[in-house]
mmCIF file of C-alpha atoms in Angstrom:
data_model
loop_
_atom_site.group_PDB
_atom_site.id
_atom_site.type_symbol
_atom_site.label_atom_id
_atom_site.label_comp_id
_atom_site.label_asym_id
_atom_site.label_seq_id
_atom_site.Cartn_x
_atom_site.Cartn_y
_atom_site.Cartn_z
ATOM 1 C CA MET A 13 -0.098 0.080 0.060
ATOM 2 C CA LYS A 14 1.102 3.472 -0.775
ATOM 3 C CA VAL A 15 1.129 6.282 2.088
ATOM 4 C CA THR A 16 2.243 9.789 1.834
ATOM 5 C CA ILE A 17 3.307 11.628 5.014
ATOM 6 C CA ASP A 18 4.386 15.330 4.626
ATOM 7 C CA GLY A 19 4.906 15.060 0.788
ATOM 8 C CA GLN A 20 6.997 11.873 1.136
ATOM 9 C CA GLU A 21 5.626 8.868 -0.182
ATOM 10 C CA ILE A 22 6.480 4.956 0.824
ATOM 11 C CA ASN A 23 5.129 1.761 0.178
ATOM 12 C CA VAL A 24 4.214 -0.259 3.476
ATOM 13 C CA GLU A 25 2.644 -3.689 4.004
ATOM 14 C CA PRO A 26 -1.232 -4.167 4.929
ATOM 15 C CA GLY A 27 -1.524 -3.648 8.674
ATOM 16 C CA THR A 28 1.126 -1.078 9.279
ATOM 17 C CA THR A 29 0.214 1.910 11.215
ATOM 18 C CA ILE A 30 0.600 5.595 10.552
ATOM 19 C CA LEU A 31 3.354 5.545 13.093
ATOM 20 C CA GLN A 32 5.328 2.810 11.804
ATOM 21 C CA ALA A 33 5.503 4.198 8.315
ATOM 22 C CA ALA A 34 6.550 7.611 9.481
ATOM 23 C CA ARG A 35 9.582 5.718 11.255
ATOM 24 C CA MET A 36 9.983 3.930 8.120
ATOM 25 C CA ILE A 37 10.776 7.507 6.585
ATOM 26 C CA GLY A 38 12.307 8.775 9.523
ATOM 27 C CA GLY A 39 13.101 12.530 9.975
ATOM 28 C CA GLU A 40 10.897 15.183 11.717
ATOM 29 C CA SER A 41 7.671 13.763 10.308
ATOM 30 C CA VAL A 42 8.119 11.338 12.994
ATOM 31 C CA PRO A 43 5.422 11.820 15.715
ATOM 32 C CA PRO A 44 6.478 11.961 19.146
ATOM 33 C CA ALA A 45 5.028 8.910 21.494
ATOM 34 C CA MET A 46 4.661 8.810 24.960
ATOM 35 C CA CYS A 47 2.864 5.393 25.507
ATOM 36 C CA TYR A 48 3.353 3.507 22.065
ATOM 37 C CA TYR A 49 6.078 0.842 22.605
ATOM 38 C CA SER A 50 6.734 -1.379 19.813
ATOM 39 C CA LYS A 51 7.824 -4.432 21.827
ATOM 40 C CA LEU A 52 4.410 -4.085 23.805
ATOM 41 C CA LYS A 53 1.492 -5.478 22.415
ATOM 42 C CA GLY A 54 -1.577 -3.451 22.847
ATOM 43 C CA SER A 55 0.188 0.112 23.596
ATOM 44 C CA GLY A 56 -0.514 2.871 22.517
ATOM 45 C CA GLY A 57 -3.731 5.301 22.155
ATOM 46 C CA LYS A 58 -3.273 6.933 25.524
ATOM 47 C CA CYS A 59 -1.030 9.743 25.507
ATOM 48 C CA ARG A 60 -2.083 11.325 22.202
ATOM 49 C CA CYS A 61 1.149 12.704 21.524
ATOM 50 C CA CYS A 62 1.230 11.424 18.094
ATOM 51 C CA LEU A 63 -1.779 12.952 16.638
ATOM 52 C CA VAL A 64 -1.431 13.592 13.070
ATOM 53 C CA GLU A 65 -3.973 14.851 10.206
ATOM 54 C CA VAL A 66 -5.444 12.571 7.642
ATOM 55 C CA SER A 67 -6.270 14.917 4.571
ATOM 56 C CA LYS A 68 -7.031 12.074 2.454
ATOM 57 C CA GLY A 69 -8.459 8.935 3.927
ATOM 58 C CA SER A 70 -7.694 6.451 0.541
ATOM 59 C CA GLU A 71 -8.198 6.229 -3.160
ATOM 60 C CA ALA A 72 -11.410 4.366 -2.667
ATOM 61 C CA ASP A 73 -12.324 7.272 -0.359
ATOM 62 C CA PRO A 74 -10.519 10.398 -0.407
ATOM 63 C CA ARG A 75 -12.479 12.271 2.030
ATOM 64 C CA PRO A 76 -10.470 13.566 4.737
ATOM 65 C CA MET A 77 -10.856 12.544 8.575
ATOM 66 C CA PRO A 78 -12.544 15.078 10.317
ATOM 67 C CA LYS A 79 -10.637 14.677 13.659
ATOM 68 C CA LEU A 80 -6.949 14.322 14.480
ATOM 69 C CA MET A 81 -6.066 10.656 14.363
ATOM 70 C CA ALA A 82 -3.835 8.819 16.892
ATOM 71 C CA SER A 83 -1.092 7.768 14.411
ATOM 72 C CA CYS A 84 0.149 4.711 16.934
ATOM 73 C CA VAL A 85 -3.312 2.898 16.354
ATOM 74 C CA THR A 86 -4.494 4.009 13.060
ATOM 75 C CA GLY A 87 -3.906 1.645 9.925
ATOM 76 C CA VAL A 88 -2.768 3.223 6.799
ATOM 77 C CA MET A 89 -4.800 2.815 3.740
ATOM 78 C CA ASP A 90 -3.957 2.451 0.157
ATOM 79 C CA GLY A 91 -3.533 6.304 -1.067
ATOM 80 C CA MET A 92 -3.777 7.760 2.435
ATOM 81 C CA GLU A 93 -1.914 11.291 2.819
ATOM 82 C CA VAL A 94 -1.229 12.140 6.036
ATOM 83 C CA LYS A 95 -0.109 15.576 7.694
ATOM 84 C CA SER A 96 2.317 15.777 10.521
ATOM 85 C CA ILE A 97 4.721 18.671 11.117
ATOM 86 C CA THR A 98 2.986 20.661 8.151
ATOM 87 C CA SER A 99 -0.296 20.781 9.923
ATOM 88 C CA GLU A 100 -1.103 23.897 12.075
ATOM 89 C CA ARG A 101 -3.863 21.830 13.734
ATOM 90 C CA VAL A 102 -1.281 18.821 14.623
ATOM 91 C CA LEU A 103 1.169 21.800 16.012
ATOM 92 C CA ASP A 104 -1.342 23.163 18.177
ATOM 93 C CA ALA A 105 -2.841 19.685 19.146
ATOM 94 C CA ARG A 106 0.784 18.613 20.478
ATOM 95 C CA LYS A 107 1.352 21.893 22.410
ATOM 96 C CA SER A 108 -1.982 21.237 24.358
ATOM 97 C CA VAL A 109 -1.112 17.544 24.784
ATOM 98 C CA THR A 110 2.305 18.729 26.200
ATOM 99 C CA GLU A 111 0.377 21.514 28.483
ATOM 100 C CA PHE A 112 -2.150 18.636 29.826
ATOM 101 C CA LEU A 113 0.979 16.045 30.630
ATOM 102 C CA LEU A 114 2.873 18.773 32.416
ATOM 103 C CA ILE A 115 -0.006 19.974 34.509
ATOM 104 C CA ASN A 116 0.656 17.825 37.426
ATOM 105 C CA HIS A 117 4.262 17.037 36.450
ATOM 106 C CA PRO A 118 6.639 18.403 39.035
ATOM 107 C CA LEU A 119 9.651 20.834 38.073
ATOM 108 C CA ASP A 120 12.213 18.517 39.684
ATOM 109 C CA CYS A 121 14.609 17.743 36.530
ATOM 110 C CA PRO A 122 17.768 19.058 38.471
ATOM 111 C CA VAL A 123 17.409 16.135 40.917
ATOM 112 C CA CYS A 124 15.891 13.398 38.786
ATOM 113 C CA ASP A 125 17.592 10.565 37.433
ATOM 114 C CA GLN A 126 15.942 10.675 34.114
ATOM 115 C CA ALA A 127 17.094 13.831 33.132
ATOM 116 C CA GLY A 128 19.120 14.240 30.195
ATOM 117 C CA GLU A 129 17.119 10.779 28.573
ATOM 118 C CA CYS A 130 13.608 11.917 29.447
ATOM 119 C CA ASP A 131 11.162 11.729 26.471
ATOM 120 C CA LEU A 132 8.744 14.331 28.405
ATOM 121 C CA GLN A 133 11.698 16.608 28.163
ATOM 122 C CA ASN A 134 12.216 16.429 24.499
ATOM 123 C CA LEU A 135 8.492 16.696 24.218
ATOM 124 C CA SER A 136 8.382 19.828 26.244
ATOM 125 C CA PHE A 137 11.373 21.470 24.402
ATOM 126 C CA LYS A 138 9.794 20.933 21.173
ATOM 127 C CA HIS A 139 6.014 21.646 22.032
ATOM 128 C CA GLY A 140 6.235 23.026 25.428
ATOM 129 C CA SER A 141 5.573 26.482 26.493
ATOM 130 C CA ALA A 142 7.768 28.676 28.681
ATOM 131 C CA ASN A 143 4.644 29.933 30.622
ATOM 132 C CA THR A 144 1.884 27.980 32.547
ATOM 133 C CA ARG A 145 -1.751 28.723 32.718
ATOM 134 C CA TYR A 146 -2.270 26.380 35.846
ATOM 135 C CA ILE A 147 -3.072 28.090 38.903
ATOM 136 C CA GLU A 148 -4.586 24.974 40.699
ATOM 137 C CA GLU A 149 -2.628 22.817 43.222
ATOM 138 C CA LYS A 150 -0.846 19.813 41.658
ATOM 139 C CA ARG A 151 -1.826 16.550 42.727
ATOM 140 C CA THR A 152 0.645 14.589 44.992
ATOM 141 C CA PHE A 153 1.053 10.862 46.230
ATOM 142 C CA GLU A 154 2.928 9.888 49.317
ATOM 143 C CA PRO A 155 6.343 7.962 48.790
ATOM 144 C CA GLU A 156 5.948 4.108 48.351
ATOM 145 C CA ASN A 157 8.355 1.216 48.553
ATOM 146 C CA ILE A 158 7.460 -1.358 45.349
ATOM 147 C CA GLY A 159 10.696 -3.454 45.688
ATOM 148 C CA ASP A 160 14.619 -3.163 46.629
ATOM 149 C CA LYS A 161 15.675 -2.401 42.962
ATOM 150 C CA ILE A 162 13.100 0.114 41.708
ATOM 151 C CA GLN A 163 12.396 3.078 43.144
ATOM 152 C CA LEU A 164 8.639 4.893 42.335
ATOM 153 C CA HIS A 165 7.968 8.365 42.071
ATOM 154 C CA MET A 166 4.541 8.351 41.398
ATOM 155 C CA ASN A 167 4.268 12.363 41.089
ATOM 156 C CA ARG A 168 5.900 12.199 37.843
ATOM 157 C CA CYS A 169 3.834 9.467 36.242
ATOM 158 C CA ILE A 170 2.021 10.240 33.340
ATOM 159 C CA LEU A 171 -0.181 7.091 33.205
ATOM 160 C CA CYS A 172 1.499 5.523 30.122
ATOM 161 C CA TYR A 173 0.657 1.751 31.289
ATOM 162 C CA ARG A 174 3.935 0.837 29.603
ATOM 163 C CA CYS A 175 5.178 -0.714 32.967
ATOM 164 C CA VAL A 176 2.038 -2.634 33.286
ATOM 165 C CA MET A 177 2.372 -4.031 29.831
ATOM 166 C CA THR A 178 5.628 -5.044 30.867
ATOM 167 C CA ALA A 179 5.061 -6.973 33.922
ATOM 168 C CA ASP A 180 2.064 -8.574 31.672
ATOM 169 C CA GLN A 181 3.991 -9.622 29.126
ATOM 170 C CA LEU A 182 7.229 -10.194 30.424
ATOM 171 C CA THR A 183 6.859 -11.827 33.985
ATOM 172 C CA ASP A 184 5.214 -14.774 35.238
ATOM 173 C CA GLY A 185 2.814 -12.654 37.479
ATOM 174 C CA ARG A 186 1.987 -8.939 37.556
ATOM 175 C CA VAL A 187 1.811 -7.666 41.009
ATOM 176 C CA HIS A 188 1.141 -4.137 40.264
ATOM 177 C CA GLY A 189 -1.107 -2.082 38.115
ATOM 178 C CA VAL A 190 -3.398 1.165 38.405
ATOM 179 C CA ILE A 191 -5.525 1.608 40.975
ATOM 180 C CA ASN A 192 -8.538 4.426 41.275
ATOM 181 C CA ARG A 193 -9.747 6.670 39.056
ATOM 182 C CA GLY A 194 -9.632 9.688 37.531
ATOM 183 C CA ASP A 195 -7.080 12.409 38.771
ATOM 184 C CA HIS A 196 -6.609 9.606 41.646
ATOM 185 C CA ALA A 197 -5.196 6.824 39.580
ATOM 186 C CA GLN A 198 -1.653 5.800 40.492
ATOM 187 C CA ILE A 199 0.582 2.838 39.957
ATOM 188 C CA SER A 200 0.720 0.744 42.871
ATOM 189 C CA THR A 201 1.182 -2.539 44.492
ATOM 190 C CA CYS A 202 -1.400 -4.221 46.526
ATOM 191 C CA ILE A 203 1.420 -5.353 49.083
ATOM 192 C CA SER A 204 4.561 -3.157 49.882
ATOM 193 C CA LYS A 205 7.886 -4.326 48.423
ATOM 194 C CA ALA A 206 6.260 -6.850 45.928
ATOM 195 C CA ILE A 207 8.112 -6.335 42.728
ATOM 196 C CA ASP A 208 11.212 -8.817 43.037
ATOM 197 C CA ASN A 209 10.675 -10.650 39.327
ATOM 198 C CA GLU A 210 13.779 -11.493 37.506
ATOM 199 C CA PHE A 211 12.636 -9.423 34.317
ATOM 200 C CA SER A 212 11.490 -6.475 36.586
ATOM 201 C CA GLY A 213 14.190 -3.950 35.687
ATOM 202 C CA ASN A 214 12.738 -3.720 32.532
ATOM 203 C CA MET A 215 10.425 -1.276 33.820
ATOM 204 C CA ILE A 216 12.970 1.011 34.457
ATOM 205 C CA ASP A 217 14.019 1.163 30.871
ATOM 206 C CA VAL A 218 10.342 1.449 29.229
ATOM 207 C CA CYS A 219 9.294 4.522 31.538
ATOM 208 C CA PRO A 220 9.419 7.394 29.511
ATOM 209 C CA VAL A 221 9.793 9.814 32.579
ATOM 210 C CA GLY A 222 11.245 9.385 35.846
ATOM 211 C CA ALA A 223 8.485 7.783 37.615
ATOM 212 C CA LEU A 224 10.723 4.669 37.854
ATOM 213 C CA THR A 225 14.117 4.619 38.333
ATOM 214 C CA ASP A 226 17.175 2.362 39.318
ATOM 215 C CA LYS A 227 17.865 2.602 43.283
ATOM 216 C CA THR A 228 21.275 1.521 42.708
ATOM 217 C CA PHE A 229 22.312 4.413 40.104
ATOM 218 C CA ARG A 230 19.840 7.077 42.382
ATOM 219 C CA PHE A 231 21.327 10.187 42.707
ATOM 220 C CA LYS A 232 25.216 8.862 41.618
ATOM 221 C CA GLN A 233 25.845 10.960 38.395
ATOM 222 C CA ARG A 234 24.684 12.780 35.641
ATOM 223 C CA VAL A 235 23.866 10.701 32.349
ATOM 224 C CA TRP A 236 26.040 13.341 30.204
ATOM 225 C CA PHE A 237 29.072 12.634 32.735
ATOM 226 C CA ASN A 238 28.859 8.731 32.215
ATOM 227 C CA LYS A 239 30.252 7.006 29.172
ATOM 228 C CA PRO A 240 28.009 4.592 27.630
ATOM 229 C CA TYR A 241 29.515 1.384 25.922
ATOM 230 C CA ASN A 242 27.706 -1.671 24.241
ATOM 231 C CA ALA A 243 28.933 -4.965 26.160
ATOM 232 C CA HIS A 244 27.956 -8.537 26.092
ATOM 233 C CA ARG A 245 28.101 -11.646 28.487
ATOM 234 C CA ASN A 246 27.104 -15.106 28.396
ATOM 235 C CA CYS A 247 23.828 -15.100 30.240
ATOM 236 C CA ASP A 248 21.583 -18.047 30.501
ATOM 237 C CA LYS A 249 18.467 -16.085 31.150
ATOM 238 C CA CYS A 250 18.367 -13.472 28.666
ATOM 239 C CA CYS A 251 20.182 -12.102 25.262
ATOM 240 C CA GLY A 252 23.352 -10.376 27.653
ATOM 241 C CA LYS A 253 23.797 -7.544 25.469
ATOM 242 C CA THR A 254 23.493 -4.446 27.440
ATOM 243 C CA THR A 255 24.801 -0.686 27.608
ATOM 244 C CA LEU A 256 27.131 -0.029 30.549
ATOM 245 C CA TRP A 257 27.576 3.377 32.041
ATOM 246 C CA MET A 258 30.644 4.285 33.191
ATOM 247 C CA PHE A 259 32.615 6.704 35.053
ATOM 248 C CA GLY A 260 36.078 6.292 34.886
ATOM 249 C CA ASN A 261 36.415 2.571 35.262
ATOM 250 C CA GLU A 262 33.516 2.130 37.453
ATOM 251 C CA ILE A 263 30.559 0.647 36.086
ATOM 252 C CA GLN A 264 27.706 3.156 37.559
ATOM 253 C CA ARG A 265 24.354 1.111 35.822
ATOM 254 C CA VAL A 266 23.519 -1.275 33.303
ATOM 255 C CA THR A 267 20.771 -0.602 31.039
ATOM 256 C CA ALA A 268 19.479 -2.770 28.080
ATOM 257 C CA ARG A 269 20.318 -1.278 24.611
ATOM 258 C CA LYS A 270 17.931 1.113 22.900
ATOM 259 C CA ASP A 271 17.256 2.319 19.447
ATOM 260 C CA GLU A 272 16.697 5.679 17.916
ATOM 261 C CA TYR A 273 13.089 5.958 19.455
ATOM 262 C CA HIS A 274 14.404 5.108 22.791
ATOM 263 C CA GLU A 275 12.982 1.729 22.672
ATOM 264 C CA VAL A 276 14.654 -1.223 24.258
ATOM 265 C CA GLU A 277 16.024 -3.715 21.217
ATOM 266 C CA GLU A 278 16.064 -6.625 23.815
ATOM 267 C CA PHE A 279 15.120 -6.975 27.560
ATOM 268 C CA ILE A 280 17.466 -8.037 30.033
ATOM 269 C CA CYS A 281 17.448 -9.913 33.276
ATOM 270 C CA ASN A 282 17.693 -8.367 36.684
ATOM 271 C CA GLU A 283 21.395 -10.487 37.269
ATOM 272 C CA CYS A 284 22.904 -8.602 34.142
ATOM 273 C CA ARG A 285 21.241 -5.263 35.226
ATOM 274 C CA PHE A 286 21.993 -5.361 38.915
ATOM 275 C CA GLU A 287 24.498 -7.830 39.904
ATOM 276 C CA HIS A 288 27.307 -7.215 37.067
ATOM 277 C CA LYS A 289 28.966 -3.879 38.095
ATOM 278 C CA ASN A 290 32.811 -4.995 37.561
ATOM 279 C CA VAL A 291 34.349 -4.295 34.242
ATOM 280 C CA GLU A 292 35.680 -8.125 34.375
ATOM 281 C CA ASP A 293 32.479 -9.604 33.921
ATOM 282 C CA TRP A 294 31.626 -7.825 30.268
ATOM 283 C CA VAL A 295 32.915 -8.088 27.341
ATOM 284 C CA ILE A 296 33.309 -4.512 25.933
ATOM 285 C CA GLU A 297 32.497 -3.792 22.435
ATOM 286 C CA GLY A 298 32.619 -0.117 22.077
ATOM 287 C CA PRO A 299 31.361 3.226 22.567
ATOM 288 C CA ARG A 300 27.393 3.565 22.206
ATOM 289 C CA LYS A 301 26.305 6.477 19.735
ATOM 290 C CA PHE A 302 23.455 8.521 20.416
ATOM 291 C CA GLU A 303 21.354 10.857 18.216
ATOM 292 C CA LYS A 304 22.718 14.100 17.127
ATOM 293 C CA ASP A 305 20.691 16.583 19.656
ATOM 294 C CA SER A 306 20.796 14.053 22.738
ATOM 295 C CA VAL A 307 22.238 15.681 25.578
ATOM 296 C CA ILE A 308 24.604 12.692 25.999
ATOM 297 C CA ASN A 309 26.588 13.934 22.870
ATOM 298 C CA GLN A 310 27.660 16.778 25.300
ATOM 299 C CA ASN A 311 30.523 14.542 26.482
ATOM 300 C CA ASN A 312 30.949 12.992 22.804
ATOM 301 C CA TYR A 313 33.645 10.798 22.958
ATOM 302 C CA THR A 314 32.760 8.750 19.826
ATOM 303 C CA ARG A 315 34.467 10.848 17.269
ATOM 304 C CA GLN A 316 37.314 13.204 17.307
ATOM 305 C CA ILE A 317 36.586 16.839 18.072
ATOM 306 C CA LYS A 318 38.433 19.512 16.365
ATOM 307 C CA PRO A 319 39.707 22.598 18.225
ATOM 308 C CA VAL A 320 37.801 25.808 17.301
ATOM 309 C CA VAL A 321 40.038 28.485 15.401
ATOM 310 C CA ILE A 322 38.820 32.153 15.519
ATOM 311 C CA GLU A 323 40.702 34.211 12.769
ATOM 312 C CA THR A 324 41.143 37.553 14.709
ATOM 313 C CA GLU A 325 43.773 39.614 16.319
ATOM 314 C CA LYS A 326 46.026 38.201 19.059
ATOM 315 C CA GLN A 327 45.462 40.880 21.612
ATOM 316 C CA ILE A 328 41.389 40.751 21.162
ATOM 317 C CA LEU A 329 41.350 37.299 22.843
ATOM 318 C CA LEU A 330 44.305 36.879 24.900
ATOM 319 C CA GLY A 331 44.825 40.794 25.800
ATOM 320 C CA ARG A 332 48.195 42.318 26.218
ATOM 321 C CA GLU A 333 51.227 40.150 28.093
ATOM 322 C CA LYS A 334 51.733 42.428 30.564
ATOM 323 C CA ASP A 335 47.964 42.664 31.522
ATOM 324 C CA ARG A 336 47.787 38.455 31.847
ATOM 325 C CA ARG A 337 50.685 38.549 33.925
ATOM 326 C CA LYS A 338 49.076 41.205 36.445
ATOM 327 C CA ILE A 339 45.673 39.040 36.547
ATOM 328 C CA SER A 340 47.582 35.924 37.515
ATOM 329 C CA MET A 341 49.860 37.980 40.187
ATOM 330 C CA GLN A 342 52.352 35.239 40.698
ATOM 331 C CA ALA A 343 54.545 36.747 37.680
ATOM 332 C CA ILE A 344 54.392 40.162 38.974
ATOM 333 C CA PRO A 345 57.420 40.378 42.004
ATOM 334 C CA LEU A 346 56.742 42.004 45.293
ATOM 335 C CA LYS A 347 58.496 45.463 45.947
ATOM 336 C CA LYS A 348 61.370 45.441 48.373
ATOM 337 C CA ASP A 349 59.702 46.870 51.137
ATOM 338 C CA GLU A 350 56.509 44.931 50.575
ATOM 339 C CA LYS A 351 58.789 41.861 50.992
ATOM 340 C CA GLU A 352 60.115 42.932 54.136
ATOM 341 C CA ALA A 353 56.762 43.627 55.670
ATOM 342 C CA PHE A 354 55.352 40.323 54.614
ATOM 343 C CA LYS A 355 58.455 38.836 56.364
ATOM 344 C CA GLU A 356 57.512 40.626 59.388
ATOM 345 C CA GLY A 357 54.048 39.482 59.501
ATOM 346 C CA ASN A 358 52.637 43.265 58.929
ATOM 347 C CA VAL A 359 50.819 42.228 55.718
#
């Protein structure tokens, strides 16, 4: 089937969604997604971040769809034409959805372990507003201990349901879920400290915000100060292919490898994630690369950075030699009387 997105045409298989087709094309036309996850069945259709305008339904029925459609759950039709970033309606809708998601989200990025690799930060950067119209009190939840490996910050949760689906589809028995309704809805367990499954750590990787974080990495380091390396080990529980986040020769955390859309390539077990923090446990393959605009690239070491050369007069940038000596102070000798006063302790 043929589908056109922002003027770019592509042929796809029947059953492909608009979001999947956009990801095949790539570039700026790819809608953002906070709840859809290609590795999780049944995900999508909840956050409404991926809304697009269908200006032509199909060759058989060329009428446009009257409402904006969630691209992650809308299948393509032969001859369909879609507008993503070329539609003002879509851009306005994404701004509204971003504002809605940020209504109750606390501004704790400076202390959040997810900062620097947070999908909500990226969404807010592109579609957020610098001002807020919200004057009511934000909803808050009491801290809750759900296990010894995962830290739950319910105040940051956007109820994307990814962690619930991960537990449903990867673990033997899910022990957590969404309780209550409306603005009281929250992720919780019926019994405290109940999450201890061997694959429960993947809930951390699929969380698009800082609601679920690694307790062993908590407040240790900013991700852009770590150097991520692809590594693997022989594991009888999972694929053993991971990303090691290192600071010097210390492995500060281990995560699953992710693709350009921040989705896990292959899920890993808790043993690989939490129990192997020694370099000798791993075969390091090489540095992991990230997208160009990632904050992690501020500490880029995967390519040689050329020094910046500014062609101008020497004194403009460096100043006069005698002025630089005065600023350093160490290069300026003391006067004779000052030296004697200093020795006598009068200065």
